Amino acid sequence: MKKIFLLILLSFFLKGNAQYNKSIFGKNPIINLENFQSQPIHFGFYLGTNLFDYKIDYKKPPIQEIQTLKSTGFNVGIIGDLRLQEYLHLRFEPGLYYSKREFVNPDATTSFGNSRELIGTYIHLPLLVKFSALRAGNVRPYLEGGFSGMLNLSSNQNASDLAASEERLRLKQWTLNYELGVGIDIFTEYFIFSPSVRGVFGIGDELIHYDGPGGPGQFTDNIDSIKNRAILLNFTFH
């Protein structure tokens, strides 16, 4: 995945063509796609990578904190952009996200071990407001923020109570988040290329707490809440 992104960047920005460089970053650039963002609605798509984590709150201070071992995932999706006014756009960015995390509880001593692998396949549904700065030649930075819902297709929410007795982590299918990010629109001759980085912060508790016979078990008995945290790096094309 990283090699693909590198090839994309190299092909568009490191061609070694002086005329191409001048048209975007020169002192007197040719203005590309001057009226493109004046359209009431336009569309695009994105490819990207992510790093998902958890924010864990405890009922009482643990002897050793739970660790989340993170792996890089990937994102792919489409964008619908609605122009509200010159500097303000409303964006809907549905996408498919894949992540992998390992949940390690050093205090747990169970027959099932002290780690759990959590593979997540999410349908991500963010609704964002984009605040754009003044355009400088063929470059225009922006801020964005809003809320999103996530459907975890890998959730075991509907697993039987046997999951609790086996010390599994049961996670909810739907979670709500707020998001904040920054990016830059780069206007080329034929399209807009927009790299951006965004933080995702879970609002509600994702953990399903087990209150049945035998209690919640060592793995989750001291956990008050688990909330999603993620960093998204997206490369968007309009």
XYZ file of C-alpha atoms in Angstrom:
238
model
C 0.000 0.000 0.000
C 2.791 2.448 0.876
C 4.499 1.680 -2.431
C 1.303 2.504 -4.316
C 1.014 5.890 -2.604
C 4.678 6.613 -3.316
C 4.232 5.788 -6.992
C 1.167 8.053 -7.196
C 3.044 10.949 -5.648
C 6.086 10.413 -7.836
C 4.057 10.190 -11.028
C 2.198 13.432 -10.368
C 4.791 15.638 -8.671
C 8.295 14.367 -9.416
C 8.242 13.931 -13.172
C 11.214 16.216 -13.624
C 9.195 18.284 -16.111
C 9.996 21.979 -15.515
C 6.899 23.196 -17.333
C 4.654 21.051 -15.160
C 6.293 22.308 -11.973
C 5.989 25.903 -13.097
C 2.284 25.477 -13.798
C 1.601 24.540 -10.167
C 4.318 26.013 -7.955
C 5.938 28.714 -10.092
C 5.892 32.423 -9.317
C 3.343 33.094 -12.064
C 1.488 29.793 -12.384
C -1.138 29.016 -14.950
C -4.372 28.839 -12.941
C -5.772 25.318 -13.267
C -9.471 24.418 -12.859
C -10.265 27.971 -11.822
C -14.038 27.472 -11.523
C -14.140 23.810 -10.570
C -15.002 24.394 -6.896
C -17.709 26.894 -7.874
C -19.937 24.010 -8.983
C -22.901 23.368 -6.645
C -21.933 19.680 -6.387
C -18.864 17.713 -7.378
C -17.565 14.229 -6.653
C -14.317 12.397 -6.077
C -12.713 9.314 -4.585
C -9.951 8.603 -2.083
C -7.383 5.985 -1.157
C -5.576 6.028 2.143
C -4.144 4.383 5.188
C -5.146 4.361 8.849
C -3.882 3.626 12.330
C -6.627 2.615 14.786
C -6.172 2.672 18.555
C -8.381 2.631 21.681
C -8.873 5.067 24.518
C -9.503 2.926 27.608
C -11.019 4.225 30.846
C -10.760 2.119 33.998
C -13.028 1.654 36.991
C -9.969 1.746 39.264
C -6.251 2.269 38.563
C -4.842 -0.939 37.043
C -1.603 -2.574 38.125
C -0.537 -2.488 34.473
C -2.412 -0.620 31.776
C -3.927 -2.485 28.842
C -1.888 -2.113 25.653
C -3.142 -1.830 22.087
C -0.635 -3.079 19.515
C -1.474 -1.254 16.279
C -1.037 -2.198 12.626
C -1.487 -0.003 9.565
C -4.750 -0.506 7.690
C -6.187 0.907 4.479
C -9.141 3.061 3.369
C -11.048 3.445 0.116
C -14.154 5.497 -0.566
C -15.988 8.184 -2.508
C -16.756 11.851 -1.811
C -19.774 14.019 -2.488
C -19.093 17.762 -2.050
C -21.882 20.357 -1.705
C -20.866 24.015 -2.046
C -22.506 26.172 0.637
C -20.501 29.309 -0.169
C -17.036 30.223 -1.451
C -15.129 29.074 1.632
C -17.582 26.550 3.080
C -18.456 23.081 1.740
C -20.446 20.165 3.142
C -18.917 16.756 2.425
C -20.136 13.174 2.688
C -17.318 10.626 2.489
C -18.592 7.019 2.757
C -15.830 4.462 2.679
C -14.599 1.001 3.572
C -11.883 0.817 6.235
C -9.820 -2.169 7.321
C -7.835 -2.205 10.582
C -6.039 -4.672 12.811
C -5.256 -4.314 16.511
C -4.032 -6.612 19.279
C -5.519 -6.013 22.714
C -3.094 -7.046 25.492
C -4.100 -7.110 29.163
C -0.984 -7.847 31.276
C -3.123 -8.285 34.429
C -5.228 -11.086 32.922
C -4.151 -14.641 33.685
C -6.685 -16.850 31.934
C -6.539 -20.162 30.120
C -7.205 -18.211 26.893
C -4.099 -16.031 27.252
C -3.775 -12.308 27.885
C -4.137 -10.985 24.315
C -6.970 -10.766 21.807
C -6.629 -9.984 18.095
C -9.235 -7.504 16.869
C -9.711 -7.283 13.109
C -12.106 -4.564 12.077
C -13.809 -4.017 8.723
C -15.762 -0.776 8.949
C -18.250 1.050 6.799
C -17.346 4.636 7.656
C -20.013 7.335 7.152
C -18.611 10.820 7.922
C -20.489 14.091 7.377
C -17.948 16.927 7.427
C -17.788 20.685 7.015
C -14.800 21.906 4.991
C -13.414 25.417 5.693
C -11.141 26.510 2.833
C -8.564 29.308 2.939
C -7.893 31.747 0.110
C -6.514 30.081 -2.976
C -2.852 30.896 -3.658
C -2.142 30.042 -7.268
C -2.876 26.337 -7.539
C -2.757 25.571 -3.823
C -5.547 25.929 -1.260
C -5.268 24.640 2.349
C -8.339 23.728 4.361
C -9.649 22.541 7.714
C -12.466 20.054 8.172
C -14.527 18.677 11.004
C -17.756 16.872 11.721
C -19.295 13.631 12.918
C -19.308 10.062 11.661
C -20.979 6.744 12.248
C -19.069 3.472 11.911
C -20.596 0.075 11.224
C -18.217 -2.679 12.315
C -18.868 -5.610 9.979
C -16.583 -7.748 12.163
C -18.491 -7.049 15.379
C -19.391 -9.983 17.624
C -22.213 -8.060 19.317
C -24.699 -10.874 18.661
C -22.415 -13.661 19.923
C -23.845 -15.927 22.612
C -23.031 -15.558 26.297
C -20.439 -18.269 25.745
C -18.240 -15.458 24.434
C -18.096 -13.957 27.914
C -17.185 -17.242 29.573
C -14.342 -17.595 27.062
C -13.102 -14.106 27.940
C -13.782 -12.645 24.497
C -14.201 -8.938 23.859
C -17.685 -8.175 22.596
C -17.834 -4.908 20.669
C -20.829 -2.962 19.402
C -21.714 -2.844 15.727
C -22.328 0.916 15.585
C -20.194 3.673 17.066
C -20.393 7.477 16.854
C -17.315 9.695 16.473
C -16.270 13.280 15.940
C -13.496 14.096 13.466
C -11.012 16.933 12.928
C -8.531 17.262 10.100
C -6.386 19.397 7.842
C -5.540 19.106 4.157
C -4.503 20.923 1.019
C -6.061 21.112 -2.450
C -3.486 21.034 -5.254
C -4.961 22.012 -8.616
C -3.408 20.190 -11.565
C -4.373 20.614 -15.190
C -6.973 17.838 -15.143
C -7.968 17.178 -11.510
C -7.586 18.291 -7.897
C -5.268 16.205 -5.723
C -5.904 16.581 -1.974
C -3.736 14.876 0.671
C -5.211 15.178 4.160
C -4.735 13.883 7.692
C -7.625 13.514 10.120
C -8.197 12.339 13.673
C -11.195 10.198 14.653
C -12.392 10.283 18.282
C -15.047 7.889 19.573
C -17.869 9.380 21.626
C -19.616 6.339 23.097
C -18.442 3.169 24.813
C -17.813 0.409 22.265
C -17.545 -2.444 24.768
C -20.516 -4.696 25.550
C -20.331 -5.269 29.308
C -21.238 -8.739 30.517
C -23.401 -8.903 33.657
C -24.327 -12.570 33.595
C -23.346 -15.433 35.900
C -19.721 -15.360 36.933
C -19.277 -11.662 36.264
C -17.403 -10.016 33.395
C -14.150 -11.963 33.790
C -10.590 -10.762 34.147
C -10.322 -9.319 30.672
C -13.028 -6.692 31.040
C -13.896 -6.490 34.738
C -11.867 -3.284 35.318
C -12.778 -1.588 32.036
C -15.218 1.295 32.325
C -15.256 2.154 28.604
C -13.447 1.563 25.331
C -13.552 4.281 22.664
C -12.171 4.346 19.149
C -9.192 6.514 18.272
C -7.725 6.672 14.775
C -5.489 8.682 12.473
C -6.500 8.707 8.793
C -4.212 9.662 5.937
C -6.195 10.038 2.693
C -5.232 10.918 -0.872
C -8.263 12.376 -2.650
C -8.884 12.963 -6.356
C -11.644 15.244 -7.691
